[in-house]
Amino acid sequence: KMQELSTALFASEDPGTRDSIQRIFLDFQAGIEVREDEVIKANPDAEATAFFIYYNRALGMSSIESLKALYNQLGDKGKATKYGKLIEEQMLRLESVAVGQTAPDFKLVTPAGDSISLYGIEAKIKLIDFWASWCGPCRAENPNVLAAYADYHPKGLEILGVSLDTERDNWLKALADDQLTWKQSLDATGVTARLYGVTSIPHTLLLDANNKIIAKNLRGDELKAKLAELLD
């Protein structure tokens, strides 16, 4: 049904029809989520429940509180399954990079082929920006980051872009096309992304001078407002 509605949505050029289909789609999606929650609560010890939570919910979550709430719906047998343990591992990763924690150091390659480390960067405020050339929302956010960098780099902001591209040429082309002038690095293997519990991009972390995590996933006006609070 979801596929049928999606196909109809993108096939229609009439704004009214598209709005109607969109409302039906969202209502249907909400109904699915309610039914999923019912099945989870009714089967807390099933391995299939832990499997579903891990792949359909946990991997898309950046909030440790939301993930804990889901994990706690599992029974002891569900938590002891392979997928229950994977959810627990994801929680530990998110806890290690929660607001208030010290961001772990990492070292990656730059566009010039040199290495760069997080702790090697000195700044009043640091922004780690996980992104990729193929990520539409990341590319759409880049102008906002550019504006923030122009305003606050002179006041002590430094940005470290961490690309999840696997093709170096695509990464370099995106840097040139979007005119990204701050420090950049490539995490082609995804090791750093896993270290930080990144399951979707764009994903950002705002750090103080001592690499303590101040905030996560601020974008647009929210990012500018926080930078103004910290640096103006």
GROMACS .gro file of C-alpha atoms in nm:
model
  232
    1LYS     CA    1   0.000   0.000   0.000
    2MET     CA    2   0.284   0.241   0.084
    3GLN     CA    3   0.448   0.168  -0.252
    4GLU     CA    4   0.118   0.217  -0.432
    5LEU     CA    5   0.064   0.556  -0.266
    6SER     CA    6   0.425   0.663  -0.333
    7THR     CA    7   0.391   0.576  -0.701
    8ALA     CA    8   0.065   0.769  -0.729
    9LEU     CA    9   0.215   1.069  -0.547
   10PHE     CA   10   0.509   1.107  -0.783
   11ALA     CA   11   0.301   1.029  -1.093
   12SER     CA   12   0.055   1.312  -1.031
   13GLU     CA   13   0.126   1.670  -1.138
   14ASP     CA   14  -0.191   1.816  -0.986
   15PRO     CA   15  -0.113   1.995  -0.656
   16GLY     CA   16  -0.453   1.915  -0.507
   17THR     CA   17  -0.424   1.547  -0.590
   18ARG     CA   18  -0.070   1.534  -0.454
   19ASP     CA   19  -0.179   1.697  -0.127
   20SER     CA   20  -0.463   1.448  -0.091
   21ILE     CA   21  -0.235   1.149  -0.156
   22GLN     CA   22   0.023   1.291   0.086
   23ARG     CA   23  -0.238   1.312   0.364
   24ILE     CA   24  -0.350   0.953   0.298
   25PHE     CA   25   0.014   0.840   0.294
   26LEU     CA   26   0.094   1.004   0.628
   27ASP     CA   27  -0.223   0.868   0.790
   28PHE     CA   28  -0.147   0.519   0.662
   29GLN     CA   29   0.214   0.546   0.782
   30ALA     CA   30   0.097   0.654   1.128
   31GLY     CA   31  -0.138   0.355   1.137
   32ILE     CA   32   0.147   0.122   1.050
   33GLU     CA   33   0.361   0.262   1.332
   34VAL     CA   34   0.077   0.211   1.581
   35ARG     CA   35   0.037  -0.151   1.467
   36GLU     CA   36   0.414  -0.205   1.484
   37ASP     CA   37   0.419  -0.079   1.843
   38GLU     CA   38   0.135  -0.317   1.930
   39VAL     CA   39   0.326  -0.613   1.786
   40ILE     CA   40   0.645  -0.511   1.971
   41LYS     CA   41   0.464  -0.491   2.305
   42ALA     CA   42   0.288  -0.822   2.246
   43ASN     CA   43   0.610  -1.009   2.159
   44PRO     CA   44   0.890  -0.869   2.380
   45ASP     CA   45   1.099  -1.188   2.380
   46ALA     CA   46   1.082  -1.274   2.008
   47GLU     CA   47   1.404  -1.248   1.811
   48ALA     CA   48   1.198  -1.104   1.524
   49THR     CA   49   1.097  -0.815   1.752
   50ALA     CA   50   1.460  -0.734   1.836
   51PHE     CA   51   1.547  -0.768   1.465
   52PHE     CA   52   1.271  -0.524   1.370
   53ILE     CA   53   1.364  -0.269   1.637
   54TYR     CA   54   1.731  -0.280   1.536
   55TYR     CA   55   1.690  -0.243   1.160
   56ASN     CA   56   1.372  -0.035   1.140
   57ARG     CA   57   1.414   0.193   1.442
   58ALA     CA   58   1.754   0.181   1.615
   59LEU     CA   59   1.971   0.243   1.309
   60GLY     CA   60   1.787   0.566   1.234
   61MET     CA   61   1.798   0.709   1.585
   62SER     CA   62   2.045   0.962   1.719
   63SER     CA   63   1.865   1.007   2.053
   64ILE     CA   64   1.987   0.779   2.330
   65GLU     CA   65   1.665   0.840   2.529
   66SER     CA   66   1.443   0.722   2.242
   67LEU     CA   67   1.659   0.416   2.182
   68LYS     CA   68   1.659   0.322   2.551
   69ALA     CA   69   1.280   0.344   2.558
   70LEU     CA   70   1.260   0.099   2.266
   71TYR     CA   71   1.521  -0.133   2.414
   72ASN     CA   72   1.332  -0.145   2.742
   73GLN     CA   73   1.027  -0.280   2.560
   74LEU     CA   74   1.221  -0.601   2.499
   75GLY     CA   75   1.202  -0.885   2.750
   76ASP     CA   76   1.510  -1.058   2.888
   77LYS     CA   77   1.507  -1.315   2.608
   78GLY     CA   78   1.471  -1.045   2.344
   79LYS     CA   79   1.762  -0.849   2.491
   80ALA     CA   80   1.975  -1.165   2.488
   81THR     CA   81   1.928  -1.224   2.113
   82LYS     CA   82   2.187  -1.121   1.852
   83TYR     CA   83   1.981  -0.815   1.761
   84GLY     CA   84   1.911  -0.723   2.122
   85LYS     CA   85   2.286  -0.714   2.178
   86LEU     CA   86   2.333  -0.501   1.865
   87ILE     CA   87   2.080  -0.250   2.001
   88GLU     CA   88   2.273  -0.244   2.329
   89GLU     CA   89   2.597  -0.176   2.141
   90GLN     CA   90   2.432   0.112   1.956
   91MET     CA   91   2.314   0.256   2.289
   92LEU     CA   92   2.668   0.242   2.427
   93ARG     CA   93   2.797   0.426   2.120
   94LEU     CA   94   2.533   0.696   2.154
   95GLU     CA   95   2.599   0.732   2.527
   96SER     CA   96   2.970   0.790   2.460
   97VAL     CA   97   2.891   1.083   2.229
   98ALA     CA   98   2.594   1.230   2.414
   99VAL     CA   99   2.578   1.601   2.500
  100GLY     CA  100   2.812   1.663   2.791
  101GLN     CA  101   3.057   1.389   2.694
  102THR     CA  102   3.404   1.450   2.552
  103ALA     CA  103   3.411   1.375   2.181
  104PRO     CA  104   3.656   1.094   2.096
  105ASP     CA  105   3.957   1.184   1.886
  106PHE     CA  106   4.003   1.054   1.533
  107LYS     CA  107   4.246   1.097   1.246
  108LEU     CA  108   4.147   1.108   0.879
  109VAL     CA  109   4.291   1.209   0.542
  110THR     CA  110   4.248   1.559   0.394
  111PRO     CA  111   4.190   1.653   0.028
  112ALA     CA  112   4.564   1.720   0.001
  113GLY     CA  113   4.643   1.369   0.124
  114ASP     CA  114   4.766   1.479   0.466
  115SER     CA  115   4.619   1.359   0.793
  116ILE     CA  116   4.408   1.567   1.028
  117SER     CA  117   4.290   1.491   1.380
  118LEU     CA  118   4.004   1.641   1.578
  119TYR     CA  119   4.225   1.713   1.880
  120GLY     CA  120   4.485   1.874   1.655
  121ILE     CA  121   4.241   2.155   1.578
  122GLU     CA  122   4.248   2.450   1.817
  123ALA     CA  123   3.940   2.671   1.828
  124LYS     CA  124   3.698   2.826   2.075
  125ILE     CA  125   3.415   2.627   1.916
  126LYS     CA  126   3.436   2.330   1.680
  127LEU     CA  127   3.169   2.185   1.453
  128ILE     CA  128   3.202   1.828   1.325
  129ASP     CA  129   2.991   1.795   1.011
  130PHE     CA  130   2.922   1.442   0.883
  131TRP     CA  131   2.803   1.460   0.522
  132ALA     CA  132   2.851   1.315   0.170
  133SER     CA  133   2.835   1.432  -0.190
  134TRP     CA  134   2.538   1.201  -0.258
  135CYS     CA  135   2.336   1.329   0.039
  136GLY     CA  136   2.073   1.577  -0.085
  137PRO     CA  137   1.984   1.720   0.259
  138CYS     CA  138   2.357   1.766   0.332
  139ARG     CA  139   2.413   1.962   0.012
  140ALA     CA  140   2.101   2.169   0.080
  141GLU     CA  141   2.233   2.258   0.426
  142ASN     CA  142   2.581   2.359   0.302
  143PRO     CA  143   2.482   2.721   0.220
  144ASN     CA  144   2.364   2.765   0.581
  145VAL     CA  145   2.692   2.626   0.713
  146LEU     CA  146   2.883   2.852   0.474
  147ALA     CA  147   2.700   3.157   0.610
  148ALA     CA  148   2.765   3.051   0.969
  149TYR     CA  149   3.133   2.994   0.893
  150ALA     CA  150   3.168   3.334   0.729
  151ASP     CA  151   3.016   3.505   1.034
  152TYR     CA  152   3.184   3.308   1.313
  153HIS     CA  153   3.515   3.176   1.188
  154PRO     CA  154   3.677   3.515   1.266
  155LYS     CA  155   3.535   3.486   1.619
  156GLY     CA  156   3.674   3.140   1.692
  157LEU     CA  157   3.466   2.881   1.504
  158GLU     CA  158   3.638   2.597   1.319
  159ILE     CA  159   3.456   2.332   1.118
  160LEU     CA  160   3.576   1.983   1.032
  161GLY     CA  161   3.381   1.820   0.751
  162VAL     CA  162   3.379   1.439   0.764
  163SER     CA  163   3.264   1.296   0.432
  164LEU     CA  164   3.124   0.943   0.407
  165ASP     CA  165   3.195   0.929   0.034
  166THR     CA  166   3.357   0.613  -0.097
  167GLU     CA  167   3.456   0.777  -0.427
  168ARG     CA  168   3.729   1.036  -0.371
  169ASP     CA  169   3.658   1.220  -0.698
  170ASN     CA  170   3.292   1.271  -0.607
  171TRP     CA  171   3.398   1.412  -0.270
  172LEU     CA  172   3.646   1.656  -0.424
  173LYS     CA  173   3.396   1.769  -0.688
  174ALA     CA  174   3.134   1.840  -0.421
  175LEU     CA  175   3.387   2.042  -0.220
  176ALA     CA  176   3.459   2.255  -0.526
  177ASP     CA  177   3.097   2.285  -0.640
  178ASP     CA  178   2.971   2.390  -0.295
  179GLN     CA  179   3.282   2.603  -0.226
  180LEU     CA  180   3.346   2.449   0.114
  181THR     CA  181   3.650   2.628   0.249
  182TRP     CA  182   3.676   2.483   0.601
  183LYS     CA  183   3.880   2.182   0.707
  184GLN     CA  184   3.775   1.860   0.534
  185SER     CA  185   3.840   1.489   0.580
  186LEU     CA  186   3.731   1.160   0.427
  187ASP     CA  187   3.586   0.867   0.623
  188ALA     CA  188   3.551   0.627   0.329
  189THR     CA  189   3.538   0.317   0.552
  190GLY     CA  190   3.281   0.466   0.790
  191VAL     CA  191   3.493   0.389   1.098
  192THR     CA  192   3.460   0.739   1.241
  193ALA     CA  193   3.088   0.750   1.167
  194ARG     CA  194   3.041   0.426   1.362
  195LEU     CA  195   3.254   0.562   1.647
  196TYR     CA  196   3.010   0.853   1.672
  197GLY     CA  197   2.697   0.641   1.630
  198VAL     CA  198   2.606   0.818   1.306
  199THR     CA  199   2.317   0.641   1.136
  200SER     CA  200   2.198   0.919   0.905
  201ILE     CA  201   2.339   1.239   0.757
  202PRO     CA  202   2.367   1.532   0.782
  203HIS     CA  203   2.485   1.479   1.140
  204THR     CA  204   2.666   1.750   1.334
  205LEU     CA  205   2.823   1.794   1.676
  206LEU     CA  206   2.913   2.127   1.833
  207LEU     CA  207   3.213   2.114   2.067
  208ASP     CA  208   3.385   2.356   2.303
  209ALA     CA  209   3.760   2.422   2.309
  210ASN     CA  210   3.814   2.109   2.520
  211ASN     CA  211   3.614   1.888   2.281
  212LYS     CA  212   3.316   1.860   2.515
  213ILE     CA  213   2.993   1.807   2.319
  214ILE     CA  214   2.767   2.111   2.358
  215ALA     CA  215   2.490   2.027   2.110
  216LYS     CA  216   2.404   1.792   1.827
  217ASN     CA  217   2.231   1.827   1.490
  218LEU     CA  218   2.175   2.202   1.493
  219ARG     CA  219   2.093   2.336   1.147
  220GLY     CA  220   2.002   2.664   0.983
  221ASP     CA  221   1.878   2.929   1.224
  222GLU     CA  222   1.925   2.699   1.526
  223LEU     CA  223   2.295   2.669   1.452
  224LYS     CA  224   2.335   3.043   1.401
  225ALA     CA  225   2.149   3.117   1.725
  226LYS     CA  226   2.371   2.879   1.924
  227LEU     CA  227   2.689   3.022   1.770
  228ALA     CA  228   2.569   3.373   1.853
  229GLU     CA  229   2.512   3.264   2.214
  230LEU     CA  230   2.861   3.113   2.235
  231LEU     CA  231   3.073   3.357   2.036
  232ASP     CA  232   2.903   3.697   2.012
   0.00000   0.00000   0.00000
